[in-house]
Amino acid sequence: MKLIPQSAVPSPMFVFLDFEASSLSKLSYPIEVAGVFEDGTSESHLIRPAQQWTDWDAEAEAVHHISQEMLETDGVPHDVVARRMVEHLSGHTLFASAPSWDGKWMSALLRAAKLPRHALRVRDTEEARAEAARRILAPVVSPERLHIEIDDLLTLVDVRREEGEPAHRALADARDEHRHWLDVVSAAEAVAERAARS
């Protein structure tokens, strides 16, 4: 577990989160979490389950390759991870590629640690990409054309990206979402530069 000193992370930033979980059932719980800040700083934890968390799916384990034994030997207690996340992520804007699932596991983690379940909220990473494009393009694109330019740019970036299978490990998948956001930022900056020259 690599910890980032709080003073090393300026606020506020976008943070791209990903969870791995025991299963996709209603009783599932988080077993790994990672966050990548927009500046590339990252943190990842295997989560030792709370005592009441007993759900486990062997098929899910075959996908993420995290065993219950790994969680017991290498995992950080769930309440320590939850407190670390609240301390480290509060004030930042959190995004995940599957916010309904990731939000569910975030909530389960916080509740099990007896923290307010809405202490941290997760938005869809598509919103992060659209916001980045809007921030960069708004000064150089007319308001009437802005939404069209943003849609075109996001589509172009999606087409250009080599879509592979998710790694199904929290840090690798969070880094991929961060790279996707950076691709949008770069593409929007190139469009803005061309518009400024014309």
Short mmCIF file of C-alpha atoms in Angstrom, two decimals:
data_model
loop_
_atom_site.label_atom_id
_atom_site.label_comp_id
_atom_site.label_asym_id
_atom_site.label_seq_id
_atom_site.Cartn_x
_atom_site.Cartn_y
_atom_site.Cartn_z
CA MET A 1 0.00 0.00 0.00
CA LYS A 2 1.59 3.26 -1.15
CA LEU A 3 0.25 6.29 0.70
CA ILE A 4 0.33 9.79 -0.76
CA PRO A 5 0.91 12.62 1.72
CA GLN A 6 -2.23 14.79 1.75
CA SER A 7 -0.08 17.91 1.28
CA ALA A 8 1.24 16.48 -2.01
CA VAL A 9 -2.20 16.57 -3.63
CA PRO A 10 -3.51 20.06 -4.46
CA SER A 11 -7.26 20.51 -4.33
CA PRO A 12 -9.62 20.22 -6.06
CA MET A 13 -8.98 17.72 -8.86
CA PHE A 14 -10.78 15.09 -10.85
CA VAL A 15 -10.11 11.59 -9.49
CA PHE A 16 -10.79 8.45 -11.52
CA LEU A 17 -11.87 5.55 -9.29
CA ASP A 18 -12.35 1.86 -9.86
CA PHE A 19 -13.50 -0.94 -7.59
CA GLU A 20 -13.25 -4.70 -7.90
CA ALA A 21 -15.87 -6.67 -5.99
CA SER A 22 -16.73 -10.08 -4.58
CA SER A 23 -19.47 -10.56 -7.19
CA LEU A 24 -22.20 -8.69 -9.03
CA SER A 25 -24.91 -9.81 -6.62
CA LYS A 26 -26.97 -7.61 -4.31
CA LEU A 27 -24.77 -8.75 -1.39
CA SER A 28 -21.48 -8.00 -3.16
CA TYR A 29 -18.82 -5.91 -1.46
CA PRO A 30 -15.62 -4.11 -2.52
CA ILE A 31 -12.36 -6.06 -2.46
CA GLU A 32 -10.04 -3.58 -4.21
CA VAL A 33 -10.12 0.15 -4.88
CA ALA A 34 -7.83 2.52 -6.74
CA GLY A 35 -7.88 6.21 -7.55
CA VAL A 36 -5.90 8.17 -10.11
CA PHE A 37 -5.82 11.95 -9.74
CA GLU A 38 -5.83 14.10 -12.86
CA ASP A 39 -2.11 14.84 -12.32
CA GLY A 40 -1.37 11.09 -12.49
CA THR A 41 -0.88 10.57 -8.75
CA SER A 42 -2.44 7.24 -7.74
CA GLU A 43 -3.25 5.03 -4.79
CA SER A 44 -4.54 1.46 -4.60
CA HIS A 45 -5.67 -0.89 -1.81
CA LEU A 46 -6.76 -4.49 -1.49
CA ILE A 47 -9.59 -4.45 1.06
CA ARG A 48 -9.78 -6.96 3.90
CA PRO A 49 -13.53 -7.65 4.20
CA ALA A 50 -15.72 -6.64 7.09
CA GLN A 51 -16.82 -9.59 9.21
CA GLN A 52 -20.40 -9.41 7.93
CA TRP A 53 -19.29 -9.57 4.27
CA THR A 54 -19.59 -13.21 3.24
CA ASP A 55 -20.68 -13.10 -0.42
CA TRP A 56 -18.17 -14.65 -2.85
CA ASP A 57 -18.41 -15.68 -6.51
CA ALA A 58 -15.75 -18.03 -7.91
CA GLU A 59 -16.55 -16.80 -11.44
CA ALA A 60 -15.79 -13.22 -10.40
CA GLU A 61 -12.52 -14.42 -8.84
CA ALA A 62 -11.62 -16.06 -12.17
CA VAL A 63 -11.96 -12.61 -13.79
CA HIS A 64 -10.09 -10.41 -11.30
CA HIS A 65 -7.77 -13.13 -9.89
CA ILE A 66 -8.05 -11.78 -6.35
CA SER A 67 -8.53 -14.62 -3.88
CA GLN A 68 -10.06 -14.49 -0.41
CA GLU A 69 -6.65 -15.58 0.93
CA MET A 70 -5.00 -12.55 -0.74
CA LEU A 71 -7.51 -10.25 0.93
CA GLU A 72 -6.80 -11.76 4.36
CA THR A 73 -3.00 -11.69 4.02
CA ASP A 74 -2.44 -8.53 1.91
CA GLY A 75 -5.63 -6.56 2.39
CA VAL A 76 -5.96 -3.37 4.43
CA PRO A 77 -8.86 -3.49 6.94
CA HIS A 78 -12.02 -2.12 5.32
CA ASP A 79 -12.47 0.64 7.90
CA VAL A 80 -8.89 1.88 7.44
CA VAL A 81 -9.43 2.07 3.66
CA ALA A 82 -12.76 3.87 4.13
CA ARG A 83 -11.28 6.49 6.47
CA ARG A 84 -8.29 6.94 4.15
CA MET A 85 -10.62 7.55 1.20
CA VAL A 86 -12.76 10.09 3.05
CA GLU A 87 -9.65 11.92 4.29
CA HIS A 88 -7.88 11.82 0.94
CA LEU A 89 -10.74 12.24 -1.56
CA SER A 90 -13.05 14.74 0.12
CA GLY A 91 -13.15 17.99 -1.82
CA HIS A 92 -12.23 16.32 -5.11
CA THR A 93 -14.64 15.33 -7.90
CA LEU A 94 -14.83 11.54 -8.19
CA PHE A 95 -15.59 9.66 -11.39
CA ALA A 96 -16.04 5.99 -12.30
CA SER A 97 -16.88 4.20 -15.53
CA ALA A 98 -19.77 2.31 -13.88
CA PRO A 99 -20.99 4.79 -11.25
CA SER A 100 -24.04 2.77 -10.20
CA TRP A 101 -21.88 -0.26 -9.31
CA ASP A 102 -18.89 1.71 -8.01
CA GLY A 103 -21.22 3.96 -6.01
CA LYS A 104 -22.87 0.87 -4.47
CA TRP A 105 -19.48 -0.52 -3.39
CA MET A 106 -18.33 2.87 -2.12
CA SER A 107 -21.51 3.10 -0.06
CA ALA A 108 -21.03 -0.45 1.31
CA LEU A 109 -17.46 0.38 2.31
CA LEU A 110 -18.43 3.60 4.07
CA ARG A 111 -21.44 2.07 5.85
CA ALA A 112 -19.39 -0.89 7.11
CA ALA A 113 -16.87 1.60 8.54
CA LYS A 114 -19.74 3.50 10.24
CA LEU A 115 -19.13 6.57 8.06
CA PRO A 116 -21.88 8.53 6.26
CA ARG A 117 -22.62 6.58 3.09
CA HIS A 118 -22.85 9.78 1.05
CA ALA A 119 -19.56 11.18 2.36
CA LEU A 120 -18.15 10.51 -1.12
CA ARG A 121 -20.16 10.56 -4.34
CA VAL A 122 -19.21 9.14 -7.71
CA ARG A 123 -20.12 10.58 -11.12
CA ASP A 124 -19.84 9.04 -14.58
CA THR A 125 -16.43 9.41 -16.28
CA GLU A 126 -18.24 10.48 -19.46
CA GLU A 127 -19.12 13.67 -17.58
CA ALA A 128 -15.42 14.29 -16.81
CA ARG A 129 -14.54 14.00 -20.50
CA ALA A 130 -17.39 16.30 -21.58
CA GLU A 131 -16.49 18.87 -18.90
CA ALA A 132 -12.84 18.91 -19.99
CA ALA A 133 -13.81 19.43 -23.62
CA ARG A 134 -16.30 22.20 -22.68
CA ARG A 135 -13.77 24.05 -20.50
CA ILE A 136 -11.16 24.07 -23.28
CA LEU A 137 -13.45 24.73 -26.26
CA ALA A 138 -15.90 27.27 -24.77
CA PRO A 139 -13.51 30.25 -25.17
CA VAL A 140 -12.95 29.56 -28.90
CA VAL A 141 -16.21 27.99 -30.14
CA SER A 142 -19.50 29.85 -30.50
CA PRO A 143 -22.19 28.90 -27.94
CA GLU A 144 -24.46 27.69 -30.77
CA ARG A 145 -21.83 25.20 -31.99
CA LEU A 146 -20.27 24.22 -28.66
CA HIS A 147 -22.35 21.08 -27.94
CA ILE A 148 -21.83 19.85 -31.54
CA GLU A 149 -18.06 20.36 -31.33
CA ILE A 150 -17.93 18.57 -27.98
CA ASP A 151 -19.96 15.60 -29.26
CA ASP A 152 -17.78 15.36 -32.38
CA LEU A 153 -14.58 15.53 -30.37
CA LEU A 154 -15.67 12.87 -27.85
CA THR A 155 -16.72 10.56 -30.69
CA LEU A 156 -13.42 11.08 -32.50
CA VAL A 157 -11.40 10.28 -29.37
CA ASP A 158 -13.50 7.14 -28.78
CA VAL A 159 -12.91 5.98 -32.36
CA ARG A 160 -9.16 6.59 -32.15
CA ARG A 161 -8.71 4.76 -28.84
CA GLU A 162 -7.66 1.15 -28.97
CA GLU A 163 -10.34 -0.44 -26.86
CA GLY A 164 -9.01 -3.50 -25.13
CA GLU A 165 -10.63 -5.64 -22.51
CA PRO A 166 -10.64 -4.07 -19.04
CA ALA A 167 -7.82 -5.43 -16.87
CA HIS A 168 -10.32 -6.08 -14.04
CA ARG A 169 -7.80 -4.76 -11.54
CA ALA A 170 -8.69 -1.48 -9.93
CA LEU A 171 -5.50 0.48 -10.57
CA ALA A 172 -5.09 -0.59 -14.21
CA ASP A 173 -8.73 0.22 -14.99
CA ALA A 174 -8.60 3.58 -13.17
CA ARG A 175 -5.43 4.46 -15.10
CA ASP A 176 -7.20 3.61 -18.35
CA GLU A 177 -10.05 6.00 -17.50
CA HIS A 178 -7.47 8.68 -16.66
CA ARG A 179 -5.71 8.12 -20.03
CA HIS A 180 -9.06 8.40 -21.85
CA TRP A 181 -9.67 11.75 -20.12
CA LEU A 182 -6.15 12.92 -21.06
CA ASP A 183 -6.82 11.94 -24.69
CA VAL A 184 -9.90 14.21 -24.65
CA VAL A 185 -7.91 17.06 -23.08
CA SER A 186 -5.18 16.75 -25.76
CA ALA A 187 -7.69 16.58 -28.62
CA ALA A 188 -9.63 19.59 -27.29
CA GLU A 189 -6.43 21.61 -26.87
CA ALA A 190 -5.47 20.84 -30.49
CA VAL A 191 -8.90 22.01 -31.72
CA ALA A 192 -8.69 25.17 -29.59
CA GLU A 193 -5.21 25.94 -30.93
CA ARG A 194 -6.37 25.58 -34.55
CA ALA A 195 -9.42 27.75 -33.86
CA ALA A 196 -7.27 30.45 -32.25
CA ARG A 197 -5.00 30.55 -35.32
CA SER A 198 -7.85 30.80 -37.84
#
